[in-house]
Tab-separated table of C-alpha atoms in Angstrom:
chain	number	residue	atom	x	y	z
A	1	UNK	CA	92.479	69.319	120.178
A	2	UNK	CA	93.354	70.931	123.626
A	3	UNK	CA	93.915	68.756	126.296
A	4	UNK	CA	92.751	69.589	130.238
A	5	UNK	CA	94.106	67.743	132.871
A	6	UNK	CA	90.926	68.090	135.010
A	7	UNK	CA	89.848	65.869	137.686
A	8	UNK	CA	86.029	65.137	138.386
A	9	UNK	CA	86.328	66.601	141.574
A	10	UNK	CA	87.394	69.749	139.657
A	11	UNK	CA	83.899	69.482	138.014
A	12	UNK	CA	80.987	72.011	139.501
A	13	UNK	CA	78.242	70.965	141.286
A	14	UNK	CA	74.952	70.379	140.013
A	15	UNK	CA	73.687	72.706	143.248
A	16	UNK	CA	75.797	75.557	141.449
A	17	UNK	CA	73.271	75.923	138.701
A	18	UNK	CA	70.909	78.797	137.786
A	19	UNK	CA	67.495	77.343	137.961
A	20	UNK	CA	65.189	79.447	135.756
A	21	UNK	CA	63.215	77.813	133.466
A	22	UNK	CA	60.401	79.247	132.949
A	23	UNK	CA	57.441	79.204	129.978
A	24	UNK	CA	58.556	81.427	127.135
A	25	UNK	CA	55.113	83.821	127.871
A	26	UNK	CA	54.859	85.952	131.125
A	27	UNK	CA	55.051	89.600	131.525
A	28	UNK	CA	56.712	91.142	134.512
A	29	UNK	CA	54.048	93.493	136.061
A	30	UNK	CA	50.948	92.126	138.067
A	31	UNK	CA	48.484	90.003	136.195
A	32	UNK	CA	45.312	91.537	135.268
A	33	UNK	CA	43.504	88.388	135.199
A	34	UNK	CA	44.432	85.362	137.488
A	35	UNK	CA	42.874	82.232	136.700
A	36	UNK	CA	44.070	79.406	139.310
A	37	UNK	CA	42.934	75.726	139.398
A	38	UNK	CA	39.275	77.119	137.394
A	39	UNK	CA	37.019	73.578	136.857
A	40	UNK	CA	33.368	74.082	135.766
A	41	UNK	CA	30.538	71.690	135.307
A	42	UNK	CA	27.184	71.887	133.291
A	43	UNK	CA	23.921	69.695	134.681
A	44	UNK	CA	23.263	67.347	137.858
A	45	UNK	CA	23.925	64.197	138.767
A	46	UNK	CA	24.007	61.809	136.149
A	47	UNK	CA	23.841	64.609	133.517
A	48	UNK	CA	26.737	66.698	135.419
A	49	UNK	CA	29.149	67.089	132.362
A	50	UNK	CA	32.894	68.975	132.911
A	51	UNK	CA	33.693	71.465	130.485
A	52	UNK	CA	36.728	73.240	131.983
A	53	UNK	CA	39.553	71.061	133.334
A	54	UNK	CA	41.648	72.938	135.779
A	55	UNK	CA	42.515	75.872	134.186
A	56	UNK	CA	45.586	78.229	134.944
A	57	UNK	CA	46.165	81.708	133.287
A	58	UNK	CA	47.224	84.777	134.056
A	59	UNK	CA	46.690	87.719	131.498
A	60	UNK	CA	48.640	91.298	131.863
A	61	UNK	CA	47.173	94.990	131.580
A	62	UNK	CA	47.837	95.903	127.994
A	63	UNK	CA	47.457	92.696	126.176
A	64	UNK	CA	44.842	91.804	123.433
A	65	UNK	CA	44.233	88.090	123.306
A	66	UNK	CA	43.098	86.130	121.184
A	67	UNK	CA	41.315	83.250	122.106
A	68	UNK	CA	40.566	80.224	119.797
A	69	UNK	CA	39.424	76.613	119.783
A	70	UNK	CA	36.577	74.313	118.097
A	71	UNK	CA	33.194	74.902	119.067
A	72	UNK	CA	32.746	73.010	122.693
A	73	UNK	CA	36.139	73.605	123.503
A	74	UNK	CA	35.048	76.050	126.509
A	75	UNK	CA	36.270	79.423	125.468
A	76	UNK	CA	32.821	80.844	126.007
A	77	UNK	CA	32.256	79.636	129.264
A	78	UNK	CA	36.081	80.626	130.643
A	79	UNK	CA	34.926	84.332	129.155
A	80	UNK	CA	31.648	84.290	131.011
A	81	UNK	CA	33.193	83.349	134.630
A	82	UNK	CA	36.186	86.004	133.885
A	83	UNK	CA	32.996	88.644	133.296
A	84	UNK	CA	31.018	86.904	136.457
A	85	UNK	CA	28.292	86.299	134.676
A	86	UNK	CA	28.818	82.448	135.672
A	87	UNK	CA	29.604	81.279	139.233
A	88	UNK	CA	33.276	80.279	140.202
A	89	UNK	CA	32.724	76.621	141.012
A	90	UNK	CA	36.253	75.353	141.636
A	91	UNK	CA	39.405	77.285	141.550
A	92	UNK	CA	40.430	80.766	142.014
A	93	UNK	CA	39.253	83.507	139.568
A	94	UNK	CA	40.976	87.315	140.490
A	95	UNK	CA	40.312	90.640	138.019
A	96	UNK	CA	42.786	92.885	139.289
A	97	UNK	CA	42.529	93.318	143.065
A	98	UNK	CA	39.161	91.409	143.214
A	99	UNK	CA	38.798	87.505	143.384
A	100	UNK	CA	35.351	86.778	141.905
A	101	UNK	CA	34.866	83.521	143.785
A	102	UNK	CA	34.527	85.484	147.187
A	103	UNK	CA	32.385	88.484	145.886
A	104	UNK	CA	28.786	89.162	147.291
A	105	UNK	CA	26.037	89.849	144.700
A	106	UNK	CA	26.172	93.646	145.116
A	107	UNK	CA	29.550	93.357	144.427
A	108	UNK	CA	29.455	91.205	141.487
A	109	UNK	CA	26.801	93.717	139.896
A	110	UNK	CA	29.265	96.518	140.233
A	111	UNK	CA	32.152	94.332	138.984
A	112	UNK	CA	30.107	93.832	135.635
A	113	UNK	CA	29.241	97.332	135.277
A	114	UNK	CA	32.970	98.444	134.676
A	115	UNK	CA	33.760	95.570	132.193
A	116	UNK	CA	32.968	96.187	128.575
A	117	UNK	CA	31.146	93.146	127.324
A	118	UNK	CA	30.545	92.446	123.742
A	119	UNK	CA	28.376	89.521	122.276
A	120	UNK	CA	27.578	87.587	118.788
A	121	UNK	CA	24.207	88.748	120.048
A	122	UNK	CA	23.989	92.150	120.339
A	123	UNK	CA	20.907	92.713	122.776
A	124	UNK	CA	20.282	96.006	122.190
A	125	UNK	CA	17.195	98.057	123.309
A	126	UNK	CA	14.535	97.829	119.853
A	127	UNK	CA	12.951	101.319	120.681
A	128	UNK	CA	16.148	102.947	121.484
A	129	UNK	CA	17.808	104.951	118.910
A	130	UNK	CA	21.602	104.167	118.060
A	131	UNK	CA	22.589	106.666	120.102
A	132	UNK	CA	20.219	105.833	123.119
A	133	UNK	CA	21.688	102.556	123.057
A	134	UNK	CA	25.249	103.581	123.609
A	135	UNK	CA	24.120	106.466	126.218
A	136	UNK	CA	22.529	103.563	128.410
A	137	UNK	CA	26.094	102.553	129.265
A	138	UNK	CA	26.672	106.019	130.080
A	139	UNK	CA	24.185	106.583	132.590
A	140	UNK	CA	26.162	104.785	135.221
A	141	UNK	CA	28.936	107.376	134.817
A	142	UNK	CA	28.940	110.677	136.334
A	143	UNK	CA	28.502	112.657	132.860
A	144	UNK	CA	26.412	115.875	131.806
A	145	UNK	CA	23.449	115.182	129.328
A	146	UNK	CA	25.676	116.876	126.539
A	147	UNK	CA	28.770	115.212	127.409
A	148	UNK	CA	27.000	111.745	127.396
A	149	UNK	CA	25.397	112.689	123.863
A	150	UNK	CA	28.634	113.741	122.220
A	151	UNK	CA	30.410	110.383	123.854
A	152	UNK	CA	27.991	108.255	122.273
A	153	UNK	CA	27.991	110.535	118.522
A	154	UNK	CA	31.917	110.745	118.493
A	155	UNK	CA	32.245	107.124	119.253
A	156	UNK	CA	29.411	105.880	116.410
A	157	UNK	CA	30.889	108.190	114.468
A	158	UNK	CA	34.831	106.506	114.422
A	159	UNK	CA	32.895	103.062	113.866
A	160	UNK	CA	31.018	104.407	110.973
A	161	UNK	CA	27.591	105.102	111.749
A	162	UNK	CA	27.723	109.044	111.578
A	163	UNK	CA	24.726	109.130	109.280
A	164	UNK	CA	22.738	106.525	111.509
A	165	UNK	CA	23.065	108.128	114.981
A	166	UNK	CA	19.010	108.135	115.526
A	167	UNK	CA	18.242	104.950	113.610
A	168	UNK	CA	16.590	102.789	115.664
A	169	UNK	CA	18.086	98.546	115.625
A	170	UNK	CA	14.732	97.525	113.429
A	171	UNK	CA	16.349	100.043	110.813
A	172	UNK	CA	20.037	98.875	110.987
A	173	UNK	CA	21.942	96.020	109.220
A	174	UNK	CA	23.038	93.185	111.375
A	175	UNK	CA	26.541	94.532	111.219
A	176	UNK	CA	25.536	98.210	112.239
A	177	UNK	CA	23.967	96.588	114.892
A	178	UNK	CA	26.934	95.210	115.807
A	179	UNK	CA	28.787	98.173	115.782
A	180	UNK	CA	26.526	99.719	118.071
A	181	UNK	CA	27.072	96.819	120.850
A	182	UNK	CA	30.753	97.855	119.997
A	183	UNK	CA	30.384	101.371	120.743
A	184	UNK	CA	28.227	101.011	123.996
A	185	UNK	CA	30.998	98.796	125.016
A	186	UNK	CA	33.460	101.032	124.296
A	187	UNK	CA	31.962	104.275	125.332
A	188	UNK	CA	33.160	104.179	129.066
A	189	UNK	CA	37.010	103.019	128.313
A	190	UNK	CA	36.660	100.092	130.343
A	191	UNK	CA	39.813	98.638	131.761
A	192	UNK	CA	38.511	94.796	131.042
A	193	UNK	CA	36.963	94.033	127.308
A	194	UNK	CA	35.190	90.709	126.900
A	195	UNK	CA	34.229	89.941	123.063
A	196	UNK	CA	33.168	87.225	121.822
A	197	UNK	CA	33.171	86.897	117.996
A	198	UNK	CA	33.109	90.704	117.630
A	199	UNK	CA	34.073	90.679	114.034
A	200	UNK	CA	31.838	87.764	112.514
A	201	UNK	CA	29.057	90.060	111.382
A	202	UNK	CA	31.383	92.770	109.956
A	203	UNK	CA	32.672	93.607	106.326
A	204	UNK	CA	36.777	93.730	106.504
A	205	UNK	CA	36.702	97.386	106.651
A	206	UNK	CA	34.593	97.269	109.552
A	207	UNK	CA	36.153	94.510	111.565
A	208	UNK	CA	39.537	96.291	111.327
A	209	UNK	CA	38.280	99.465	112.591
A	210	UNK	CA	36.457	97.432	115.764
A	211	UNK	CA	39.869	95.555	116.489
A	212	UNK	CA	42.134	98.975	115.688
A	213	UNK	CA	39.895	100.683	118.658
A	214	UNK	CA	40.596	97.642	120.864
A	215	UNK	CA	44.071	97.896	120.399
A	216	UNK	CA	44.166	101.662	120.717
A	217	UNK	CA	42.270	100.919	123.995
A	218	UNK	CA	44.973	98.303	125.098
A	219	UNK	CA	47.836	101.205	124.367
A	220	UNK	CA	46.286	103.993	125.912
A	221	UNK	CA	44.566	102.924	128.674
A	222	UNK	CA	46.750	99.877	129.644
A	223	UNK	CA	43.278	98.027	129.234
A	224	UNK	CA	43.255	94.541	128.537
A	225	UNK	CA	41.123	92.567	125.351
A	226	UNK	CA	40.270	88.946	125.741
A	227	UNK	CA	38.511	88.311	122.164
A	228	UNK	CA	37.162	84.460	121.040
A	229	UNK	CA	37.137	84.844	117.631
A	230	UNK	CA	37.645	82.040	114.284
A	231	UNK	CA	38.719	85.564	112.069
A	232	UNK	CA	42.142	85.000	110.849
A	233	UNK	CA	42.272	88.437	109.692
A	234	UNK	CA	43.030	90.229	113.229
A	235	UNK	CA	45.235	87.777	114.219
A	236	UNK	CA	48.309	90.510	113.431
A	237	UNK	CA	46.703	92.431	116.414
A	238	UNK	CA	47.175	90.014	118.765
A	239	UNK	CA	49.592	90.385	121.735
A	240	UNK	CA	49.079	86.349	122.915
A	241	UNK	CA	46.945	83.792	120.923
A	242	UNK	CA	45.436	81.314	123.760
A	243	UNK	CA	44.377	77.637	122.161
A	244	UNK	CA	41.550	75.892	123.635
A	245	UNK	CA	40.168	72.109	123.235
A	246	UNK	CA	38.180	70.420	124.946
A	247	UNK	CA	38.198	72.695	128.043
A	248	UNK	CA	42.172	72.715	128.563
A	249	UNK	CA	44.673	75.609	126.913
A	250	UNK	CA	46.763	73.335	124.798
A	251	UNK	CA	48.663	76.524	124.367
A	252	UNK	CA	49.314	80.319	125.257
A	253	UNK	CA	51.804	81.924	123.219
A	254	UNK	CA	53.346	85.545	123.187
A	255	UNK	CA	53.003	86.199	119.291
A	256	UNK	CA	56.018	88.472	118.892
A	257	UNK	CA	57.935	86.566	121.024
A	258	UNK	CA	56.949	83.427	118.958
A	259	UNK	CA	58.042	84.946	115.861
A	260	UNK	CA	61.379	85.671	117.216
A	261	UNK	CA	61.399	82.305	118.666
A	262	UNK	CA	60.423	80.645	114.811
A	263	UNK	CA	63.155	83.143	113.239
A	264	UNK	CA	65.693	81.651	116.082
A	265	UNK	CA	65.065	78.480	115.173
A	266	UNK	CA	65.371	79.104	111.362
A	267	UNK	CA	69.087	80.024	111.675
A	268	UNK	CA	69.930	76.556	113.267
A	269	UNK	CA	71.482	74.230	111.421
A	270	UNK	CA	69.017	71.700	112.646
A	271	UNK	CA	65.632	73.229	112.393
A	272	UNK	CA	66.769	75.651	108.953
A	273	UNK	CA	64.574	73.111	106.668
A	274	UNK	CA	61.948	72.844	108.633
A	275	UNK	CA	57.921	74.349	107.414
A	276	UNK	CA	56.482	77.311	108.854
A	277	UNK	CA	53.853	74.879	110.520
A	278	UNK	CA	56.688	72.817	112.153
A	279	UNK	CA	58.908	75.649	113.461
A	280	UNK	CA	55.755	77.151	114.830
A	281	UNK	CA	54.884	73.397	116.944
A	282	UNK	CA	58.660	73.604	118.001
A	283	UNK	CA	58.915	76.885	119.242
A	284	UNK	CA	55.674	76.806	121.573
A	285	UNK	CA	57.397	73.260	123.302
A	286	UNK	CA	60.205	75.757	124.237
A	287	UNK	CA	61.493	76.828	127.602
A	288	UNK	CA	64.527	79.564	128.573
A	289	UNK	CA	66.696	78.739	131.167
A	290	UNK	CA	70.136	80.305	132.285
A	291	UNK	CA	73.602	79.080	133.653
A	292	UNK	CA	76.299	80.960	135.441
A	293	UNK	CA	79.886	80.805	134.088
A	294	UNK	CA	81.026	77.220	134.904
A	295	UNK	CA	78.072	75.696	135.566
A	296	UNK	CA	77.615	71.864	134.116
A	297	UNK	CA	74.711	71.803	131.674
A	298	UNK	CA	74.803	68.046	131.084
A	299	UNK	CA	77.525	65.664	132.587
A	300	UNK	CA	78.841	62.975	130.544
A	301	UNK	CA	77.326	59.480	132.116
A	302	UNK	CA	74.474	60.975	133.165
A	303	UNK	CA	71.202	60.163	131.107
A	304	UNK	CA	69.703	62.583	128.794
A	305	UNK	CA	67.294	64.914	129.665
A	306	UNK	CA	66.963	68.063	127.496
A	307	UNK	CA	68.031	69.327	124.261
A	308	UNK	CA	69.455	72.568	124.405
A	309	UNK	CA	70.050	75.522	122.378
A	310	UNK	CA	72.445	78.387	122.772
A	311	UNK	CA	70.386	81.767	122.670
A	312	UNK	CA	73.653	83.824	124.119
A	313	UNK	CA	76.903	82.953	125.500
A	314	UNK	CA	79.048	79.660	124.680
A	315	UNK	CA	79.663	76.537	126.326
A	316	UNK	CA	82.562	73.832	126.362
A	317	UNK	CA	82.290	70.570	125.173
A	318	UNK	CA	84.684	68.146	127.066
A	319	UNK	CA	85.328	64.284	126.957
A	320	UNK	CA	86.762	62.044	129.865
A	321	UNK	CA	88.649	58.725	127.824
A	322	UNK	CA	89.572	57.987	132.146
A	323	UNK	CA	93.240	59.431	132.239
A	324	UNK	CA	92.051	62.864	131.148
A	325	UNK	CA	90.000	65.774	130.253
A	326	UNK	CA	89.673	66.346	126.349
A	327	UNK	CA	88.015	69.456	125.170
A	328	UNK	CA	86.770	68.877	121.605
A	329	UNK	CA	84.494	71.601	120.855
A	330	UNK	CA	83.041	74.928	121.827
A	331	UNK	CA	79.614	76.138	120.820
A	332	UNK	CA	78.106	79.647	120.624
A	333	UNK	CA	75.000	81.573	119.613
A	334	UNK	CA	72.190	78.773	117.408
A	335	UNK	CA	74.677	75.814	118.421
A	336	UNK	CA	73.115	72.805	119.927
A	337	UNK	CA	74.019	69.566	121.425
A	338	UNK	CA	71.643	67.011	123.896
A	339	UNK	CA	69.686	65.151	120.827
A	340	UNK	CA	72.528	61.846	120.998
A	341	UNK	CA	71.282	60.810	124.172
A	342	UNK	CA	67.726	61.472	123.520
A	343	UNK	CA	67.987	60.127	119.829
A	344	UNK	CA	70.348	56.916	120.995
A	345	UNK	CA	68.631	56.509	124.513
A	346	UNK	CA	72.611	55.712	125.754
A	347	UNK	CA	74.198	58.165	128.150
A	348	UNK	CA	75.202	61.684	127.870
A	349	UNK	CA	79.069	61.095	125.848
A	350	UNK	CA	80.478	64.757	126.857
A	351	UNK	CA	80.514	67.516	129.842
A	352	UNK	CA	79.160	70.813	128.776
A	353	UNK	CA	80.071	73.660	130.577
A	354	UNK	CA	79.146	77.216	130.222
A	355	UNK	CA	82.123	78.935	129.902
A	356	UNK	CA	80.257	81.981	130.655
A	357	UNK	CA	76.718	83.108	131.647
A	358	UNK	CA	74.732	81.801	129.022
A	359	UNK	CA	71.131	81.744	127.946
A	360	UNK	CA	69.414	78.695	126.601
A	361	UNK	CA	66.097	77.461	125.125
A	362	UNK	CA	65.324	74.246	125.423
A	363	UNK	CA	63.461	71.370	124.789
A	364	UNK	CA	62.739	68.756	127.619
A	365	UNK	CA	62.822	64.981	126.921
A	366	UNK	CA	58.976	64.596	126.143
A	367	UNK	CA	58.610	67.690	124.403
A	368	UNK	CA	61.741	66.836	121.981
A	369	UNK	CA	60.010	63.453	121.233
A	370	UNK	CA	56.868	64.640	120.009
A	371	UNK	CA	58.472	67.106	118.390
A	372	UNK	CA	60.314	64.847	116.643
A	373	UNK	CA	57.387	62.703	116.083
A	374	UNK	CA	55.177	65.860	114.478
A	375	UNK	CA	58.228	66.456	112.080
A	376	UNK	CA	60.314	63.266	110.563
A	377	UNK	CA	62.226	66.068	108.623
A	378	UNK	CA	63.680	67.854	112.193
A	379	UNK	CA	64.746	63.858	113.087
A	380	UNK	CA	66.566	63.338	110.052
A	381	UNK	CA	68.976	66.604	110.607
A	382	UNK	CA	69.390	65.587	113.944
A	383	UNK	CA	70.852	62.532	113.074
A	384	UNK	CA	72.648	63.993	110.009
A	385	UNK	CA	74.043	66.528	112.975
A	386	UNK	CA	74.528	63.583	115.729
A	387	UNK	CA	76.491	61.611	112.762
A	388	UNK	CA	78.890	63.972	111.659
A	389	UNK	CA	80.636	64.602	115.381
A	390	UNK	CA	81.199	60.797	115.359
């Protein structure tokens, strides 16, 4: 092994480091959908019951989500104040330049009329004809009788209902029906979609056409989808799959980020046995944070805090035995190091330097212990790893 005569006061300084960890998720541009701080309450009094717990999202132009969670969980009533069709009662709601909670009536009426809402109920008009139906969204547009009729044909038409343009609701199945409330949802291109369980009344062929036109919609009109739904089917059209329970996200997850994330973790040594299942739980715990060349990532002495992961870039390992500096080890791309400390509970037993800039993920102390605790098998590598640099 190399040997470094270094001094500690040759060490960096913790103020040198790049702080920028950060949640895995986030686009750069302006959200589309800020929620801040969003609590909400059903009844009075002794009956007042909380079913969102301070709530913070933000959702991008372009995405389709995918929002799940038992029934109760809230992801109804989130939808619902995110269309205004519930008051904000604590928090900050904002749909692109507008924040909801400050918007007078008038204005809330307008706001509605430019989202495209679609429910398990599909309220539509019993002695209007298919194509009536959809044309009622129309009407609030500046369009030409023709141009609103061949709107409302062209788009029944794509969703299958070509040969039922003048059928009237009473003479539809319940999933033509449904693809009617699609249509008139769709008809206008709205910029904000609201669904909720879109797909539950619709044969596969169906659904996948509904959920191909909300993506399409997403693409070329930078519009963005929130969609509760229980259908595992669409899930491959998600952009971000939001978890709900009992009226908190327990997670929000970029799903082709996540997938690079689980195939990450799959090449290191530590996590390479690991289910599906568990790799999933392990990559959503995950943060990415960044170090300039030279920076101390953990200082020997020091207790442990995170276990981290080498995305890009390499780092130095280095032991102080008190007369001098001992480099024994240098660690690139899928390398680890961190778990002794948080396995042992004793001090950090190296330096680690990045030797230059270099990209982490990482796992803090509390999210390494449960992940640890969901998955006995990641604990047992760990030590197997932790045991062999003895």
């Amino acid at each position: 092994m190399e040997n470094f005569e270094l001094r500690p006061a040759d060490l960096p300084s913790e103020s040198s480091l790049v702080h920028d960890q950060a949640p895995i998720f986030g686009l750069d541009s302006n959200p589309a959908i800020q929620v801040e701080g969003v609590s909400h309450f059903f009844g009075l009094g002794e009956n007042r019951k909380q079913i969102l717990f301070d709530i913070d999202l933000d959702i991008y132009p372009g995405e389709l989500v995918i929002m799940t969670g038992p029934s109760g969980s809230g992801k109804s009533t989130l939808v619902s104040l995110i269309g205004a069709l519930r008051t904000v009662q604590q928090g900050n709601l904002t749909v692109g330049e507008k924040k909801l909670d400050k918007l007078g009536s008038t204005d809330l009426v307008q706001y509605r009329q430019d989202i495209g809402f679609i429910f398990q109920m599909h309220n539509l008009f019993e002695s209007l004809t298919a194509t009536e139906n959809v044309k009622m969204a129309l009407q609030l547009k500046r369009h030409s009788k023709s141009e609103k009729n061949k709107k409302a044909q062209d788009i029944l038409s794509q969703l299958g209902l070509g040969e039922r343009l003048n059928y009237k609701p009473e003479s539809l199945s319940g999933g033509q029906r449904q693809r009617v409330a699609v249509a008139r949802a769709l008809v206008n291109r709205p910029k904000i979609v609201l669904a909720d369980e879109p797909t539950a009344a619709l044969d596969k062929e169906s659904g996948k056409t509904v959920v191909e036109m909300l993506k399409e919609l997403c693409e070329a009109e930078n519009s963005t989808v929130i969609l509760i739904t229980h259908d595992n089917r669409i899930l491959d059209y998600a952009d971000r799959l939001i978890n709900m329970v009992d009226g908190r996200i327990v997670s929000n997850t970029l799903m082709e980020e996540e997938i690079e994330l689980i195939k990450f973790l799959k090449k290191t040594k530590a996590f390479s046995n690991l289910s599906a299942n568990e790799l999933t739980l392990v990559a959503r715990k995950l943060k990415k944070q960044k170090f300039k060349s030279g920076d101390v990532i953990i200082r020997q002495g020091d207790p442990g805090e995170n276990y981290y992961m080498v995305r890009s870039g390499s780092v130095d390992v280095k032991i102080d035995d008190g007369t001098k500096w001992e480099k024994v080890a240098s660690l690139g791309q899928g390398e680890a190091f961190g778990e002794a400390s948080l396995l042992t509970g004793d001090p950090c037993n190296a330096t680690v330097y990045a030797n230059v800039a270099t990209f982490f993920y990482v796992l803090d102390k509390e999210s390494f212990k449960e992940a640890i605790e969901q998955s006995p098998t990641l604990e047992e590598e760990l030590r197997g790893i932790f045991f062999q640099r003895q």
